[in-house]
Amino acid sequence: MVDVPEPDGMDLVHLLREVTLRLDLAGAQFAGRNGLHPTDLRALIGLLDAARAGTESTPGRLGAGLGLNSAGTTALIDRLERLGLIRRVRDARDRRRVLLEVDERAVALGQSFFGPLIDRTLALLTTFEPGEQAAIRRFLSGVRDTVGEEGADGKGETDGKGETDGERKAAGEGETAEASDRP
């Protein structure tokens, strides 16, 4: 058997894969301890990220971001609402729209589990010079954008009907209570 040398940078790809796996395992441990499905955790993270970015979250956007159909999105929201982790609220500007908000209880629950990991990660970052941090940020942002644009298979994320996530969002799918966004 002939050993074919790996391209430059593959060690970083393997390391990124290992980090991703370990974070996924930590997320699964958190979900299991708190009676959550892994999709519940991804939904909470997505809602928290949207809130941090100042973006309103609707059931349609949440479902599109997670690759769920309307029925799956409704079941997910119902489950998280029953657990007291999120709530549906009517948009004050358009009462037909339903917005999703993460409850403070969910934030506290996540902080109790992930807080120490976040603190250790922030402490590690302080050991890097500003230029090194900028390179790390540029690399991770580039990987995020590459995966987001292409999907893992390089073909783009679709809904099974040939429509990409971005196309569904652009079409405004699921933005009013007329469809699956009813409380």
JSON list of C-alpha atoms in Angstrom, two decimals:
[
{"chain": "A", "resi": 1, "resn": "MET", "atom": "CA", "xyz": [0.00, 0.00, 0.00]},
{"chain": "A", "resi": 2, "resn": "VAL", "atom": "CA", "xyz": [1.30, 3.41, -0.97]},
{"chain": "A", "resi": 3, "resn": "ASP", "atom": "CA", "xyz": [0.95, 6.21, 1.55]},
{"chain": "A", "resi": 4, "resn": "VAL", "atom": "CA", "xyz": [-0.43, 9.31, -0.13]},
{"chain": "A", "resi": 5, "resn": "PRO", "atom": "CA", "xyz": [0.54, 12.46, 1.73]},
{"chain": "A", "resi": 6, "resn": "GLU", "atom": "CA", "xyz": [-2.36, 14.54, 2.99]},
{"chain": "A", "resi": 7, "resn": "PRO", "atom": "CA", "xyz": [-2.73, 18.07, 1.66]},
{"chain": "A", "resi": 8, "resn": "ASP", "atom": "CA", "xyz": [-1.39, 20.89, 3.81]},
{"chain": "A", "resi": 9, "resn": "GLY", "atom": "CA", "xyz": [-3.87, 21.88, 6.48]},
{"chain": "A", "resi": 10, "resn": "MET", "atom": "CA", "xyz": [-5.57, 18.50, 6.83]},
{"chain": "A", "resi": 11, "resn": "ASP", "atom": "CA", "xyz": [-4.30, 18.31, 10.41]},
{"chain": "A", "resi": 12, "resn": "LEU", "atom": "CA", "xyz": [-6.42, 21.41, 11.11]},
{"chain": "A", "resi": 13, "resn": "VAL", "atom": "CA", "xyz": [-9.44, 19.86, 9.39]},
{"chain": "A", "resi": 14, "resn": "HIS", "atom": "CA", "xyz": [-9.05, 16.76, 11.58]},
{"chain": "A", "resi": 15, "resn": "LEU", "atom": "CA", "xyz": [-8.66, 18.91, 14.68]},
{"chain": "A", "resi": 16, "resn": "LEU", "atom": "CA", "xyz": [-11.76, 20.93, 13.79]},
{"chain": "A", "resi": 17, "resn": "ARG", "atom": "CA", "xyz": [-13.67, 17.67, 13.30]},
{"chain": "A", "resi": 18, "resn": "GLU", "atom": "CA", "xyz": [-12.52, 16.48, 16.75]},
{"chain": "A", "resi": 19, "resn": "VAL", "atom": "CA", "xyz": [-13.57, 19.76, 18.39]},
{"chain": "A", "resi": 20, "resn": "THR", "atom": "CA", "xyz": [-16.95, 19.54, 16.65]},
{"chain": "A", "resi": 21, "resn": "LEU", "atom": "CA", "xyz": [-17.41, 15.98, 17.86]},
{"chain": "A", "resi": 22, "resn": "ARG", "atom": "CA", "xyz": [-16.54, 16.87, 21.47]},
{"chain": "A", "resi": 23, "resn": "LEU", "atom": "CA", "xyz": [-18.88, 19.87, 21.45]},
{"chain": "A", "resi": 24, "resn": "ASP", "atom": "CA", "xyz": [-21.62, 17.70, 19.98]},
{"chain": "A", "resi": 25, "resn": "LEU", "atom": "CA", "xyz": [-21.07, 15.13, 22.74]},
{"chain": "A", "resi": 26, "resn": "ALA", "atom": "CA", "xyz": [-21.24, 17.88, 25.38]},
{"chain": "A", "resi": 27, "resn": "GLY", "atom": "CA", "xyz": [-24.48, 19.09, 23.83]},
{"chain": "A", "resi": 28, "resn": "ALA", "atom": "CA", "xyz": [-25.90, 15.57, 23.84]},
{"chain": "A", "resi": 29, "resn": "GLN", "atom": "CA", "xyz": [-24.93, 15.18, 27.51]},
{"chain": "A", "resi": 30, "resn": "PHE", "atom": "CA", "xyz": [-26.66, 18.47, 28.36]},
{"chain": "A", "resi": 31, "resn": "ALA", "atom": "CA", "xyz": [-29.74, 17.47, 26.37]},
{"chain": "A", "resi": 32, "resn": "GLY", "atom": "CA", "xyz": [-29.91, 14.06, 28.02]},
{"chain": "A", "resi": 33, "resn": "ARG", "atom": "CA", "xyz": [-29.54, 15.47, 31.54]},
{"chain": "A", "resi": 34, "resn": "ASN", "atom": "CA", "xyz": [-32.38, 17.90, 30.90]},
{"chain": "A", "resi": 35, "resn": "GLY", "atom": "CA", "xyz": [-34.81, 15.66, 29.04]},
{"chain": "A", "resi": 36, "resn": "LEU", "atom": "CA", "xyz": [-34.22, 17.39, 25.71]},
{"chain": "A", "resi": 37, "resn": "HIS", "atom": "CA", "xyz": [-33.85, 16.06, 22.20]},
{"chain": "A", "resi": 38, "resn": "PRO", "atom": "CA", "xyz": [-30.67, 17.20, 20.36]},
{"chain": "A", "resi": 39, "resn": "THR", "atom": "CA", "xyz": [-32.92, 19.22, 18.03]},
{"chain": "A", "resi": 40, "resn": "ASP", "atom": "CA", "xyz": [-34.34, 21.02, 21.08]},
{"chain": "A", "resi": 41, "resn": "LEU", "atom": "CA", "xyz": [-30.84, 22.14, 21.97]},
{"chain": "A", "resi": 42, "resn": "ARG", "atom": "CA", "xyz": [-30.11, 23.27, 18.40]},
{"chain": "A", "resi": 43, "resn": "ALA", "atom": "CA", "xyz": [-33.38, 25.23, 18.43]},
{"chain": "A", "resi": 44, "resn": "LEU", "atom": "CA", "xyz": [-32.51, 26.96, 21.71]},
{"chain": "A", "resi": 45, "resn": "ILE", "atom": "CA", "xyz": [-29.06, 27.85, 20.42]},
{"chain": "A", "resi": 46, "resn": "GLY", "atom": "CA", "xyz": [-30.56, 29.21, 17.20]},
{"chain": "A", "resi": 47, "resn": "LEU", "atom": "CA", "xyz": [-33.10, 31.31, 19.11]},
{"chain": "A", "resi": 48, "resn": "LEU", "atom": "CA", "xyz": [-30.44, 32.66, 21.47]},
{"chain": "A", "resi": 49, "resn": "ASP", "atom": "CA", "xyz": [-28.12, 33.50, 18.56]},
{"chain": "A", "resi": 50, "resn": "ALA", "atom": "CA", "xyz": [-30.96, 35.31, 16.77]},
{"chain": "A", "resi": 51, "resn": "ALA", "atom": "CA", "xyz": [-31.81, 37.30, 19.90]},
{"chain": "A", "resi": 52, "resn": "ARG", "atom": "CA", "xyz": [-28.13, 38.24, 20.36]},
{"chain": "A", "resi": 53, "resn": "ALA", "atom": "CA", "xyz": [-28.04, 39.41, 16.73]},
{"chain": "A", "resi": 54, "resn": "GLY", "atom": "CA", "xyz": [-31.26, 41.42, 17.17]},
{"chain": "A", "resi": 55, "resn": "THR", "atom": "CA", "xyz": [-33.17, 39.20, 14.73]},
{"chain": "A", "resi": 56, "resn": "GLU", "atom": "CA", "xyz": [-36.78, 38.29, 15.41]},
{"chain": "A", "resi": 57, "resn": "SER", "atom": "CA", "xyz": [-37.47, 34.57, 15.52]},
{"chain": "A", "resi": 58, "resn": "THR", "atom": "CA", "xyz": [-40.59, 33.13, 13.97]},
{"chain": "A", "resi": 59, "resn": "PRO", "atom": "CA", "xyz": [-41.59, 29.48, 13.78]},
{"chain": "A", "resi": 60, "resn": "GLY", "atom": "CA", "xyz": [-41.00, 29.55, 10.02]},
{"chain": "A", "resi": 61, "resn": "ARG", "atom": "CA", "xyz": [-37.47, 30.86, 10.39]},
{"chain": "A", "resi": 62, "resn": "LEU", "atom": "CA", "xyz": [-36.70, 28.41, 13.17]},
{"chain": "A", "resi": 63, "resn": "GLY", "atom": "CA", "xyz": [-37.96, 25.47, 11.13]},
{"chain": "A", "resi": 64, "resn": "ALA", "atom": "CA", "xyz": [-36.04, 26.57, 8.04]},
{"chain": "A", "resi": 65, "resn": "GLY", "atom": "CA", "xyz": [-32.86, 26.99, 10.06]},
{"chain": "A", "resi": 66, "resn": "LEU", "atom": "CA", "xyz": [-33.21, 23.48, 11.46]},
{"chain": "A", "resi": 67, "resn": "GLY", "atom": "CA", "xyz": [-34.41, 21.87, 8.23]},
{"chain": "A", "resi": 68, "resn": "LEU", "atom": "CA", "xyz": [-37.79, 20.92, 9.71]},
{"chain": "A", "resi": 69, "resn": "ASN", "atom": "CA", "xyz": [-41.18, 20.86, 8.03]},
{"chain": "A", "resi": 70, "resn": "SER", "atom": "CA", "xyz": [-44.16, 22.70, 9.52]},
{"chain": "A", "resi": 71, "resn": "ALA", "atom": "CA", "xyz": [-45.40, 19.73, 11.56]},
{"chain": "A", "resi": 72, "resn": "GLY", "atom": "CA", "xyz": [-41.94, 19.05, 12.99]},
{"chain": "A", "resi": 73, "resn": "THR", "atom": "CA", "xyz": [-41.46, 22.72, 13.83]},
{"chain": "A", "resi": 74, "resn": "THR", "atom": "CA", "xyz": [-44.82, 22.90, 15.59]},
{"chain": "A", "resi": 75, "resn": "ALA", "atom": "CA", "xyz": [-44.05, 19.75, 17.62]},
{"chain": "A", "resi": 76, "resn": "LEU", "atom": "CA", "xyz": [-40.65, 21.18, 18.58]},
{"chain": "A", "resi": 77, "resn": "ILE", "atom": "CA", "xyz": [-42.10, 24.52, 19.67]},
{"chain": "A", "resi": 78, "resn": "ASP", "atom": "CA", "xyz": [-44.90, 22.82, 21.60]},
{"chain": "A", "resi": 79, "resn": "ARG", "atom": "CA", "xyz": [-42.36, 20.64, 23.42]},
{"chain": "A", "resi": 80, "resn": "LEU", "atom": "CA", "xyz": [-40.08, 23.56, 24.35]},
{"chain": "A", "resi": 81, "resn": "GLU", "atom": "CA", "xyz": [-43.05, 25.64, 25.42]},
{"chain": "A", "resi": 82, "resn": "ARG", "atom": "CA", "xyz": [-44.38, 22.82, 27.65]},
{"chain": "A", "resi": 83, "resn": "LEU", "atom": "CA", "xyz": [-40.95, 22.63, 29.28]},
{"chain": "A", "resi": 84, "resn": "GLY", "atom": "CA", "xyz": [-41.10, 26.37, 29.99]},
{"chain": "A", "resi": 85, "resn": "LEU", "atom": "CA", "xyz": [-38.00, 27.07, 27.89]},
{"chain": "A", "resi": 86, "resn": "ILE", "atom": "CA", "xyz": [-39.58, 29.27, 25.22]},
{"chain": "A", "resi": 87, "resn": "ARG", "atom": "CA", "xyz": [-42.79, 31.19, 24.70]},
{"chain": "A", "resi": 88, "resn": "ARG", "atom": "CA", "xyz": [-44.83, 32.29, 21.73]},
{"chain": "A", "resi": 89, "resn": "VAL", "atom": "CA", "xyz": [-45.73, 35.98, 21.65]},
{"chain": "A", "resi": 90, "resn": "ARG", "atom": "CA", "xyz": [-47.68, 38.02, 19.15]},
{"chain": "A", "resi": 91, "resn": "ASP", "atom": "CA", "xyz": [-45.71, 40.60, 17.21]},
{"chain": "A", "resi": 92, "resn": "ALA", "atom": "CA", "xyz": [-46.81, 44.02, 18.49]},
{"chain": "A", "resi": 93, "resn": "ARG", "atom": "CA", "xyz": [-46.54, 45.51, 14.96]},
{"chain": "A", "resi": 94, "resn": "ASP", "atom": "CA", "xyz": [-48.36, 42.67, 13.16]},
{"chain": "A", "resi": 95, "resn": "ARG", "atom": "CA", "xyz": [-50.67, 40.63, 15.36]},
{"chain": "A", "resi": 96, "resn": "ARG", "atom": "CA", "xyz": [-50.82, 37.88, 12.72]},
{"chain": "A", "resi": 97, "resn": "ARG", "atom": "CA", "xyz": [-47.14, 37.08, 13.30]},
{"chain": "A", "resi": 98, "resn": "VAL", "atom": "CA", "xyz": [-45.94, 34.84, 16.08]},
{"chain": "A", "resi": 99, "resn": "LEU", "atom": "CA", "xyz": [-42.51, 35.44, 17.56]},
{"chain": "A", "resi": 100, "resn": "LEU", "atom": "CA", "xyz": [-40.51, 33.04, 19.68]},
{"chain": "A", "resi": 101, "resn": "GLU", "atom": "CA", "xyz": [-38.63, 34.08, 22.81]},
{"chain": "A", "resi": 102, "resn": "VAL", "atom": "CA", "xyz": [-36.30, 32.06, 24.99]},
{"chain": "A", "resi": 103, "resn": "ASP", "atom": "CA", "xyz": [-37.28, 32.05, 28.65]},
{"chain": "A", "resi": 104, "resn": "GLU", "atom": "CA", "xyz": [-34.74, 33.13, 31.26]},
{"chain": "A", "resi": 105, "resn": "ARG", "atom": "CA", "xyz": [-35.01, 29.63, 32.74]},
{"chain": "A", "resi": 106, "resn": "ALA", "atom": "CA", "xyz": [-33.48, 28.18, 29.55]},
{"chain": "A", "resi": 107, "resn": "VAL", "atom": "CA", "xyz": [-30.65, 30.72, 29.69]},
{"chain": "A", "resi": 108, "resn": "ALA", "atom": "CA", "xyz": [-29.91, 29.85, 33.33]},
{"chain": "A", "resi": 109, "resn": "LEU", "atom": "CA", "xyz": [-30.05, 26.13, 32.57]},
{"chain": "A", "resi": 110, "resn": "GLY", "atom": "CA", "xyz": [-27.59, 26.51, 29.69]},
{"chain": "A", "resi": 111, "resn": "GLN", "atom": "CA", "xyz": [-25.30, 28.76, 31.71]},
{"chain": "A", "resi": 112, "resn": "SER", "atom": "CA", "xyz": [-25.15, 26.27, 34.57]},
{"chain": "A", "resi": 113, "resn": "PHE", "atom": "CA", "xyz": [-23.89, 23.56, 32.21]},
{"chain": "A", "resi": 114, "resn": "PHE", "atom": "CA", "xyz": [-21.96, 25.43, 29.50]},
{"chain": "A", "resi": 115, "resn": "GLY", "atom": "CA", "xyz": [-20.77, 28.39, 31.62]},
{"chain": "A", "resi": 116, "resn": "PRO", "atom": "CA", "xyz": [-17.60, 26.68, 32.87]},
{"chain": "A", "resi": 117, "resn": "LEU", "atom": "CA", "xyz": [-16.70, 25.58, 29.31]},
{"chain": "A", "resi": 118, "resn": "ILE", "atom": "CA", "xyz": [-17.28, 29.11, 28.03]},
{"chain": "A", "resi": 119, "resn": "ASP", "atom": "CA", "xyz": [-15.17, 30.56, 30.85]},
{"chain": "A", "resi": 120, "resn": "ARG", "atom": "CA", "xyz": [-12.29, 28.17, 30.10]},
{"chain": "A", "resi": 121, "resn": "THR", "atom": "CA", "xyz": [-12.53, 28.95, 26.39]},
{"chain": "A", "resi": 122, "resn": "LEU", "atom": "CA", "xyz": [-12.43, 32.70, 27.05]},
{"chain": "A", "resi": 123, "resn": "ALA", "atom": "CA", "xyz": [-9.43, 32.22, 29.34]},
{"chain": "A", "resi": 124, "resn": "LEU", "atom": "CA", "xyz": [-7.67, 30.27, 26.58]},
{"chain": "A", "resi": 125, "resn": "LEU", "atom": "CA", "xyz": [-8.38, 33.07, 24.11]},
{"chain": "A", "resi": 126, "resn": "THR", "atom": "CA", "xyz": [-6.61, 35.57, 26.35]},
{"chain": "A", "resi": 127, "resn": "THR", "atom": "CA", "xyz": [-3.38, 33.62, 25.74]},
{"chain": "A", "resi": 128, "resn": "PHE", "atom": "CA", "xyz": [-3.51, 34.63, 22.05]},
{"chain": "A", "resi": 129, "resn": "GLU", "atom": "CA", "xyz": [-2.38, 37.98, 20.69]},
{"chain": "A", "resi": 130, "resn": "PRO", "atom": "CA", "xyz": [-5.03, 40.16, 19.00]},
{"chain": "A", "resi": 131, "resn": "GLY", "atom": "CA", "xyz": [-3.66, 39.25, 15.56]},
{"chain": "A", "resi": 132, "resn": "GLU", "atom": "CA", "xyz": [-3.84, 35.55, 16.39]},
{"chain": "A", "resi": 133, "resn": "GLN", "atom": "CA", "xyz": [-7.41, 35.98, 17.62]},
{"chain": "A", "resi": 134, "resn": "ALA", "atom": "CA", "xyz": [-8.26, 37.74, 14.36]},
{"chain": "A", "resi": 135, "resn": "ALA", "atom": "CA", "xyz": [-6.82, 34.80, 12.39]},
{"chain": "A", "resi": 136, "resn": "ILE", "atom": "CA", "xyz": [-8.83, 32.32, 14.48]},
{"chain": "A", "resi": 137, "resn": "ARG", "atom": "CA", "xyz": [-11.98, 34.41, 13.95]},
{"chain": "A", "resi": 138, "resn": "ARG", "atom": "CA", "xyz": [-11.35, 34.64, 10.20]},
{"chain": "A", "resi": 139, "resn": "PHE", "atom": "CA", "xyz": [-10.78, 30.87, 9.95]},
{"chain": "A", "resi": 140, "resn": "LEU", "atom": "CA", "xyz": [-13.85, 29.88, 11.99]},
{"chain": "A", "resi": 141, "resn": "SER", "atom": "CA", "xyz": [-16.04, 32.42, 10.17]},
{"chain": "A", "resi": 142, "resn": "GLY", "atom": "CA", "xyz": [-14.79, 31.09, 6.85]},
{"chain": "A", "resi": 143, "resn": "VAL", "atom": "CA", "xyz": [-15.56, 27.49, 7.82]},
{"chain": "A", "resi": 144, "resn": "ARG", "atom": "CA", "xyz": [-19.01, 28.52, 9.07]},
{"chain": "A", "resi": 145, "resn": "ASP", "atom": "CA", "xyz": [-19.74, 30.39, 5.85]},
{"chain": "A", "resi": 146, "resn": "THR", "atom": "CA", "xyz": [-18.44, 27.56, 3.66]},
{"chain": "A", "resi": 147, "resn": "VAL", "atom": "CA", "xyz": [-20.61, 24.98, 5.41]},
{"chain": "A", "resi": 148, "resn": "GLY", "atom": "CA", "xyz": [-23.59, 27.35, 5.35]},
{"chain": "A", "resi": 149, "resn": "GLU", "atom": "CA", "xyz": [-23.23, 28.06, 1.64]},
{"chain": "A", "resi": 150, "resn": "GLU", "atom": "CA", "xyz": [-22.61, 24.55, 0.45]},
{"chain": "A", "resi": 151, "resn": "GLY", "atom": "CA", "xyz": [-23.76, 22.16, 3.13]},
{"chain": "A", "resi": 152, "resn": "ALA", "atom": "CA", "xyz": [-21.54, 19.25, 4.03]},
{"chain": "A", "resi": 153, "resn": "ASP", "atom": "CA", "xyz": [-22.09, 17.54, 0.68]},
{"chain": "A", "resi": 154, "resn": "GLY", "atom": "CA", "xyz": [-21.18, 20.63, -1.37]},
{"chain": "A", "resi": 155, "resn": "LYS", "atom": "CA", "xyz": [-24.60, 20.71, -3.00]},
{"chain": "A", "resi": 156, "resn": "GLY", "atom": "CA", "xyz": [-26.39, 23.18, -0.73]},
{"chain": "A", "resi": 157, "resn": "GLU", "atom": "CA", "xyz": [-29.08, 22.54, 1.83]},
{"chain": "A", "resi": 158, "resn": "THR", "atom": "CA", "xyz": [-32.46, 21.73, 0.32]},
{"chain": "A", "resi": 159, "resn": "ASP", "atom": "CA", "xyz": [-35.90, 20.91, 1.61]},
{"chain": "A", "resi": 160, "resn": "GLY", "atom": "CA", "xyz": [-36.26, 17.81, -0.53]},
{"chain": "A", "resi": 161, "resn": "LYS", "atom": "CA", "xyz": [-38.09, 19.80, -3.20]},
{"chain": "A", "resi": 162, "resn": "GLY", "atom": "CA", "xyz": [-34.96, 21.45, -4.56]},
{"chain": "A", "resi": 163, "resn": "GLU", "atom": "CA", "xyz": [-35.38, 24.65, -2.56]},
{"chain": "A", "resi": 164, "resn": "THR", "atom": "CA", "xyz": [-32.44, 25.83, -0.47]},
{"chain": "A", "resi": 165, "resn": "ASP", "atom": "CA", "xyz": [-32.74, 27.23, 3.04]},
{"chain": "A", "resi": 166, "resn": "GLY", "atom": "CA", "xyz": [-31.90, 30.68, 1.71]},
{"chain": "A", "resi": 167, "resn": "GLU", "atom": "CA", "xyz": [-34.58, 30.47, -0.97]},
{"chain": "A", "resi": 168, "resn": "ARG", "atom": "CA", "xyz": [-37.21, 29.53, 1.61]},
{"chain": "A", "resi": 169, "resn": "LYS", "atom": "CA", "xyz": [-36.15, 32.42, 3.83]},
{"chain": "A", "resi": 170, "resn": "ALA", "atom": "CA", "xyz": [-36.20, 34.84, 0.92]},
{"chain": "A", "resi": 171, "resn": "ALA", "atom": "CA", "xyz": [-39.72, 33.72, 0.11]},
{"chain": "A", "resi": 172, "resn": "GLY", "atom": "CA", "xyz": [-40.78, 34.55, 3.69]},
{"chain": "A", "resi": 173, "resn": "GLU", "atom": "CA", "xyz": [-42.16, 31.07, 4.22]},
{"chain": "A", "resi": 174, "resn": "GLY", "atom": "CA", "xyz": [-43.97, 30.66, 7.51]},
{"chain": "A", "resi": 175, "resn": "GLU", "atom": "CA", "xyz": [-43.95, 34.30, 8.60]},
{"chain": "A", "resi": 176, "resn": "THR", "atom": "CA", "xyz": [-47.61, 34.67, 9.53]},
{"chain": "A", "resi": 177, "resn": "ALA", "atom": "CA", "xyz": [-49.94, 32.82, 11.86]},
{"chain": "A", "resi": 178, "resn": "GLU", "atom": "CA", "xyz": [-51.93, 31.64, 8.86]},
{"chain": "A", "resi": 179, "resn": "ALA", "atom": "CA", "xyz": [-49.72, 28.57, 8.50]},
{"chain": "A", "resi": 180, "resn": "SER", "atom": "CA", "xyz": [-47.86, 26.72, 11.23]},
{"chain": "A", "resi": 181, "resn": "ASP", "atom": "CA", "xyz": [-47.15, 29.72, 13.46]},
{"chain": "A", "resi": 182, "resn": "ARG", "atom": "CA", "xyz": [-50.40, 29.59, 15.41]},
{"chain": "A", "resi": 183, "resn": "PRO", "atom": "CA", "xyz": [-49.91, 29.67, 19.16]}
]
